[in-house]
Amino acid sequence: MRHPLLRQSLTALRVLLIMTLVLGIGYTAAVLAVGQVLLPSQANGSLLTHDGEVVGSALIGQSFTDDDGEALEQWFQSRPSAVGYDAGGSGGSNLGPESDELVAAIDERRASIAAREGVDPASIPADALTASASGLDPHISPAYAALQAPRIADARGLELSAVQALIDRLIEGRTLGYIGEPRVSVLALNIALAELQ
């Protein structure tokens, strides 16, 4: 006759092995299979391609600047990022509305954007001046996209109406018709711009 403690330990070990197989491997494989069948794009990271190459994800913003951090004139610019669009370390700046550092950063961004776009600083939308809570927001407002359209049309030798039509075509409405605000993906805009050429 086995000792009760040994019998209980062997039973517990068998349960552990069975649960590891069922929940650790079986459940994970089932969820992966369902995701691949029902929502393959989302299950694989919502990747966007151009000319057969993956250029990014629809869920993560990107910077369209040169090595010195200056905006590339021929591309739509994303909203600021407190983490430099590093998906490994998403997060905001944690600076509050009374922070002198935040106010100075917004004032600097406002002056830079006004000079780059040739517009009145008061006309710059809030999303062009403030980073999102994650620092990875891939979208900008239609107003910020429209503000950039003249610069892009000039840099690419396109009609302004063609660039604005592109923006209008890619505007995403509110989620479920009432959540959030209309928005446009910067990466999708820039892919569409590249395809116009």
mmCIF file of C-alpha atoms in Angstrom:
data_model
loop_
_atom_site.group_PDB
_atom_site.id
_atom_site.type_symbol
_atom_site.label_atom_id
_atom_site.label_comp_id
_atom_site.label_asym_id
_atom_site.label_seq_id
_atom_site.Cartn_x
_atom_site.Cartn_y
_atom_site.Cartn_z
ATOM 1 C CA MET A 1 0.000 0.000 0.000
ATOM 2 C CA ARG A 2 1.274 3.453 -0.992
ATOM 3 C CA HIS A 3 1.748 6.162 1.501
ATOM 4 C CA PRO A 4 -1.180 8.675 1.358
ATOM 5 C CA LEU A 5 1.166 11.612 0.763
ATOM 6 C CA LEU A 6 2.801 9.843 -2.190
ATOM 7 C CA ARG A 7 -0.607 8.929 -3.640
ATOM 8 C CA GLN A 8 -1.829 12.533 -3.310
ATOM 9 C CA SER A 9 1.393 13.875 -4.868
ATOM 10 C CA LEU A 10 1.104 11.540 -7.867
ATOM 11 C CA THR A 11 -2.563 12.514 -8.332
ATOM 12 C CA ALA A 12 -1.649 16.203 -8.158
ATOM 13 C CA LEU A 13 1.155 15.673 -10.679
ATOM 14 C CA ARG A 14 -1.225 13.923 -13.093
ATOM 15 C CA VAL A 15 -3.771 16.752 -12.760
ATOM 16 C CA LEU A 16 -1.002 19.297 -13.349
ATOM 17 C CA LEU A 17 0.138 17.520 -16.517
ATOM 18 C CA ILE A 18 -3.410 17.130 -17.859
ATOM 19 C CA MET A 19 -4.293 20.781 -17.145
ATOM 20 C CA THR A 20 -1.044 21.935 -18.738
ATOM 21 C CA LEU A 21 -1.896 19.986 -21.880
ATOM 22 C CA VAL A 22 -5.547 21.062 -21.970
ATOM 23 C CA LEU A 23 -5.272 24.694 -20.889
ATOM 24 C CA GLY A 24 -1.669 25.572 -21.681
ATOM 25 C CA ILE A 25 -1.447 23.949 -25.107
ATOM 26 C CA GLY A 26 -4.936 22.922 -26.230
ATOM 27 C CA TYR A 27 -6.729 26.157 -25.316
ATOM 28 C CA THR A 28 -3.931 28.301 -26.780
ATOM 29 C CA ALA A 29 -3.976 26.321 -30.027
ATOM 30 C CA ALA A 30 -7.781 26.598 -30.229
ATOM 31 C CA VAL A 31 -7.747 30.377 -29.729
ATOM 32 C CA LEU A 32 -4.962 30.730 -32.315
ATOM 33 C CA ALA A 33 -6.908 28.618 -34.830
ATOM 34 C CA VAL A 34 -10.145 30.563 -34.304
ATOM 35 C CA GLY A 35 -8.259 33.863 -34.691
ATOM 36 C CA GLN A 36 -6.555 32.729 -37.889
ATOM 37 C CA VAL A 37 -9.853 31.565 -39.394
ATOM 38 C CA LEU A 38 -12.199 34.367 -38.297
ATOM 39 C CA LEU A 39 -9.890 37.424 -38.057
ATOM 40 C CA PRO A 40 -6.582 36.612 -39.777
ATOM 41 C CA SER A 41 -5.466 40.222 -40.296
ATOM 42 C CA GLN A 42 -6.059 41.204 -36.677
ATOM 43 C CA ALA A 43 -4.555 37.961 -35.360
ATOM 44 C CA ASN A 44 -1.359 38.681 -37.290
ATOM 45 C CA GLY A 45 -0.920 42.269 -36.102
ATOM 46 C CA SER A 46 -3.062 44.250 -38.583
ATOM 47 C CA LEU A 47 -0.057 44.611 -40.873
ATOM 48 C CA LEU A 48 -0.100 47.026 -43.814
ATOM 49 C CA THR A 49 1.884 46.372 -46.977
ATOM 50 C CA HIS A 50 3.161 48.407 -49.893
ATOM 51 C CA ASP A 51 4.627 46.783 -53.010
ATOM 52 C CA GLY A 52 4.448 43.398 -51.291
ATOM 53 C CA GLU A 53 6.490 44.508 -48.260
ATOM 54 C CA VAL A 54 5.188 44.979 -44.733
ATOM 55 C CA VAL A 55 5.596 48.677 -43.882
ATOM 56 C CA GLY A 56 3.889 48.770 -40.480
ATOM 57 C CA SER A 57 0.809 48.013 -38.466
ATOM 58 C CA ALA A 58 -2.536 49.776 -38.615
ATOM 59 C CA LEU A 59 -2.438 49.798 -34.806
ATOM 60 C CA ILE A 60 0.919 51.516 -34.193
ATOM 61 C CA GLY A 61 1.908 54.997 -35.290
ATOM 62 C CA GLN A 62 5.188 55.768 -36.999
ATOM 63 C CA SER A 63 7.466 58.733 -37.341
ATOM 64 C CA PHE A 64 7.911 60.240 -40.803
ATOM 65 C CA THR A 65 10.961 62.326 -40.046
ATOM 66 C CA ASP A 66 14.612 62.363 -41.075
ATOM 67 C CA ASP A 67 17.510 61.321 -38.846
ATOM 68 C CA ASP A 68 17.512 64.760 -37.187
ATOM 69 C CA GLY A 69 13.826 64.525 -36.308
ATOM 70 C CA GLU A 70 12.746 67.012 -38.974
ATOM 71 C CA ALA A 71 9.467 66.324 -40.765
ATOM 72 C CA LEU A 72 9.803 64.876 -44.260
ATOM 73 C CA GLU A 73 7.940 67.346 -46.478
ATOM 74 C CA GLN A 74 6.397 64.748 -48.810
ATOM 75 C CA TRP A 75 4.686 62.721 -46.053
ATOM 76 C CA PHE A 76 1.822 63.260 -43.654
ATOM 77 C CA GLN A 77 3.096 63.698 -40.116
ATOM 78 C CA SER A 78 1.799 61.762 -37.131
ATOM 79 C CA ARG A 79 0.842 63.282 -33.827
ATOM 80 C CA PRO A 80 3.648 63.648 -31.279
ATOM 81 C CA SER A 81 4.754 60.600 -29.307
ATOM 82 C CA ALA A 82 6.102 60.666 -25.750
ATOM 83 C CA VAL A 83 7.866 57.339 -26.415
ATOM 84 C CA GLY A 84 9.134 57.895 -29.959
ATOM 85 C CA TYR A 85 6.663 55.307 -31.344
ATOM 86 C CA ASP A 86 8.512 52.513 -29.526
ATOM 87 C CA ALA A 87 5.871 49.812 -29.130
ATOM 88 C CA GLY A 88 8.014 48.103 -26.507
ATOM 89 C CA GLY A 89 7.557 51.010 -24.118
ATOM 90 C CA SER A 90 4.197 52.609 -24.782
ATOM 91 C CA GLY A 91 2.983 55.329 -22.475
ATOM 92 C CA GLY A 92 2.332 59.004 -22.092
ATOM 93 C CA SER A 93 4.544 61.721 -20.683
ATOM 94 C CA ASN A 94 2.509 61.863 -17.441
ATOM 95 C CA LEU A 95 2.773 65.653 -17.542
ATOM 96 C CA GLY A 96 -0.336 67.377 -16.226
ATOM 97 C CA PRO A 97 -2.076 70.415 -17.739
ATOM 98 C CA GLU A 98 -0.302 72.738 -15.272
ATOM 99 C CA SER A 99 3.153 71.407 -16.169
ATOM 100 C CA ASP A 100 5.507 74.109 -17.441
ATOM 101 C CA GLU A 101 7.372 71.420 -19.396
ATOM 102 C CA LEU A 102 4.178 70.356 -21.202
ATOM 103 C CA VAL A 103 3.183 73.960 -21.947
ATOM 104 C CA ALA A 104 6.662 74.646 -23.355
ATOM 105 C CA ALA A 105 6.556 71.491 -25.513
ATOM 106 C CA ILE A 106 3.127 72.445 -26.898
ATOM 107 C CA ASP A 107 4.289 76.000 -27.640
ATOM 108 C CA GLU A 108 7.374 74.654 -29.429
ATOM 109 C CA ARG A 109 5.292 72.200 -31.482
ATOM 110 C CA ARG A 110 2.776 74.933 -32.351
ATOM 111 C CA ALA A 111 5.527 77.254 -33.632
ATOM 112 C CA SER A 112 7.224 74.461 -35.582
ATOM 113 C CA ILE A 113 4.018 73.249 -37.240
ATOM 114 C CA ALA A 114 2.871 76.791 -38.046
ATOM 115 C CA ALA A 115 6.200 77.489 -39.757
ATOM 116 C CA ARG A 116 6.251 74.159 -41.634
ATOM 117 C CA GLU A 117 2.651 74.385 -42.816
ATOM 118 C CA GLY A 118 2.540 78.165 -43.292
ATOM 119 C CA VAL A 119 -0.583 78.597 -41.160
ATOM 120 C CA ASP A 120 -1.785 80.695 -38.250
ATOM 121 C CA PRO A 121 -0.683 78.989 -34.998
ATOM 122 C CA ALA A 122 -4.244 79.315 -33.653
ATOM 123 C CA SER A 123 -5.557 77.074 -36.460
ATOM 124 C CA ILE A 124 -3.504 74.022 -35.460
ATOM 125 C CA PRO A 125 -5.677 71.173 -34.077
ATOM 126 C CA ALA A 126 -4.999 69.825 -30.583
ATOM 127 C CA ASP A 127 -3.956 66.376 -31.814
ATOM 128 C CA ALA A 128 -1.029 67.960 -33.684
ATOM 129 C CA LEU A 129 0.246 69.432 -30.425
ATOM 130 C CA THR A 130 -0.355 66.719 -27.833
ATOM 131 C CA ALA A 131 0.807 63.131 -27.597
ATOM 132 C CA SER A 132 -1.691 60.337 -27.065
ATOM 133 C CA ALA A 133 -1.806 58.394 -23.798
ATOM 134 C CA SER A 134 -0.056 55.411 -25.409
ATOM 135 C CA GLY A 135 2.403 57.368 -27.528
ATOM 136 C CA LEU A 136 1.529 54.972 -30.356
ATOM 137 C CA ASP A 137 -1.661 56.461 -31.812
ATOM 138 C CA PRO A 138 -1.654 55.759 -35.581
ATOM 139 C CA HIS A 139 -4.397 58.291 -36.344
ATOM 140 C CA ILE A 140 -4.750 62.034 -36.722
ATOM 141 C CA SER A 141 -7.863 64.141 -37.049
ATOM 142 C CA PRO A 142 -9.173 64.968 -40.532
ATOM 143 C CA ALA A 143 -8.493 68.629 -39.640
ATOM 144 C CA TYR A 144 -4.786 67.947 -39.039
ATOM 145 C CA ALA A 145 -4.571 65.930 -42.257
ATOM 146 C CA ALA A 146 -6.245 68.766 -44.209
ATOM 147 C CA LEU A 147 -3.821 71.266 -42.645
ATOM 148 C CA GLN A 148 -0.905 69.248 -44.083
ATOM 149 C CA ALA A 149 -2.458 68.724 -47.538
ATOM 150 C CA PRO A 150 -1.131 71.925 -49.213
ATOM 151 C CA ARG A 151 2.473 71.154 -48.158
ATOM 152 C CA ILE A 152 2.235 67.585 -49.412
ATOM 153 C CA ALA A 153 0.600 68.580 -52.696
ATOM 154 C CA ASP A 154 3.372 71.123 -53.272
ATOM 155 C CA ALA A 155 6.184 68.718 -52.293
ATOM 156 C CA ARG A 156 4.827 65.965 -54.567
ATOM 157 C CA GLY A 157 3.668 68.140 -57.447
ATOM 158 C CA LEU A 158 0.056 67.033 -56.982
ATOM 159 C CA GLU A 159 -3.189 68.956 -57.179
ATOM 160 C CA LEU A 160 -4.430 69.945 -53.730
ATOM 161 C CA SER A 161 -7.836 68.505 -54.623
ATOM 162 C CA ALA A 162 -6.247 65.078 -55.244
ATOM 163 C CA VAL A 163 -4.600 65.067 -51.818
ATOM 164 C CA GLN A 164 -7.813 66.235 -50.136
ATOM 165 C CA ALA A 165 -9.807 63.547 -51.972
ATOM 166 C CA LEU A 166 -7.348 60.980 -50.653
ATOM 167 C CA ILE A 167 -7.892 62.233 -47.105
ATOM 168 C CA ASP A 168 -11.675 62.191 -47.538
ATOM 169 C CA ARG A 169 -11.573 58.625 -48.876
ATOM 170 C CA LEU A 170 -9.568 57.339 -45.902
ATOM 171 C CA ILE A 171 -11.479 59.012 -43.066
ATOM 172 C CA GLU A 172 -12.699 56.421 -40.583
ATOM 173 C CA GLY A 173 -15.955 57.251 -38.807
ATOM 174 C CA ARG A 174 -16.733 56.888 -35.137
ATOM 175 C CA THR A 175 -16.448 53.347 -33.786
ATOM 176 C CA LEU A 176 -19.926 51.760 -33.734
ATOM 177 C CA GLY A 177 -21.236 55.093 -34.989
ATOM 178 C CA TYR A 178 -20.875 56.970 -31.696
ATOM 179 C CA ILE A 179 -17.584 56.196 -29.923
ATOM 180 C CA GLY A 180 -14.653 58.566 -30.434
ATOM 181 C CA GLU A 181 -14.137 61.016 -33.263
ATOM 182 C CA PRO A 182 -13.592 60.646 -37.017
ATOM 183 C CA ARG A 183 -9.933 59.930 -37.740
ATOM 184 C CA VAL A 184 -7.520 59.013 -40.484
ATOM 185 C CA SER A 185 -4.552 56.632 -40.357
ATOM 186 C CA VAL A 186 -1.282 58.395 -41.143
ATOM 187 C CA LEU A 187 0.349 55.214 -42.439
ATOM 188 C CA ALA A 188 -2.641 54.439 -44.692
ATOM 189 C CA LEU A 189 -2.492 58.024 -46.033
ATOM 190 C CA ASN A 190 1.219 57.749 -46.759
ATOM 191 C CA ILE A 191 0.819 54.361 -48.460
ATOM 192 C CA ALA A 192 -1.940 55.824 -50.619
ATOM 193 C CA LEU A 193 0.311 58.799 -51.439
ATOM 194 C CA ALA A 194 3.092 56.465 -52.535
ATOM 195 C CA GLU A 195 0.633 54.610 -54.755
ATOM 196 C CA LEU A 196 -0.484 57.890 -56.378
ATOM 197 C CA GLN A 197 3.024 58.320 -57.741
#
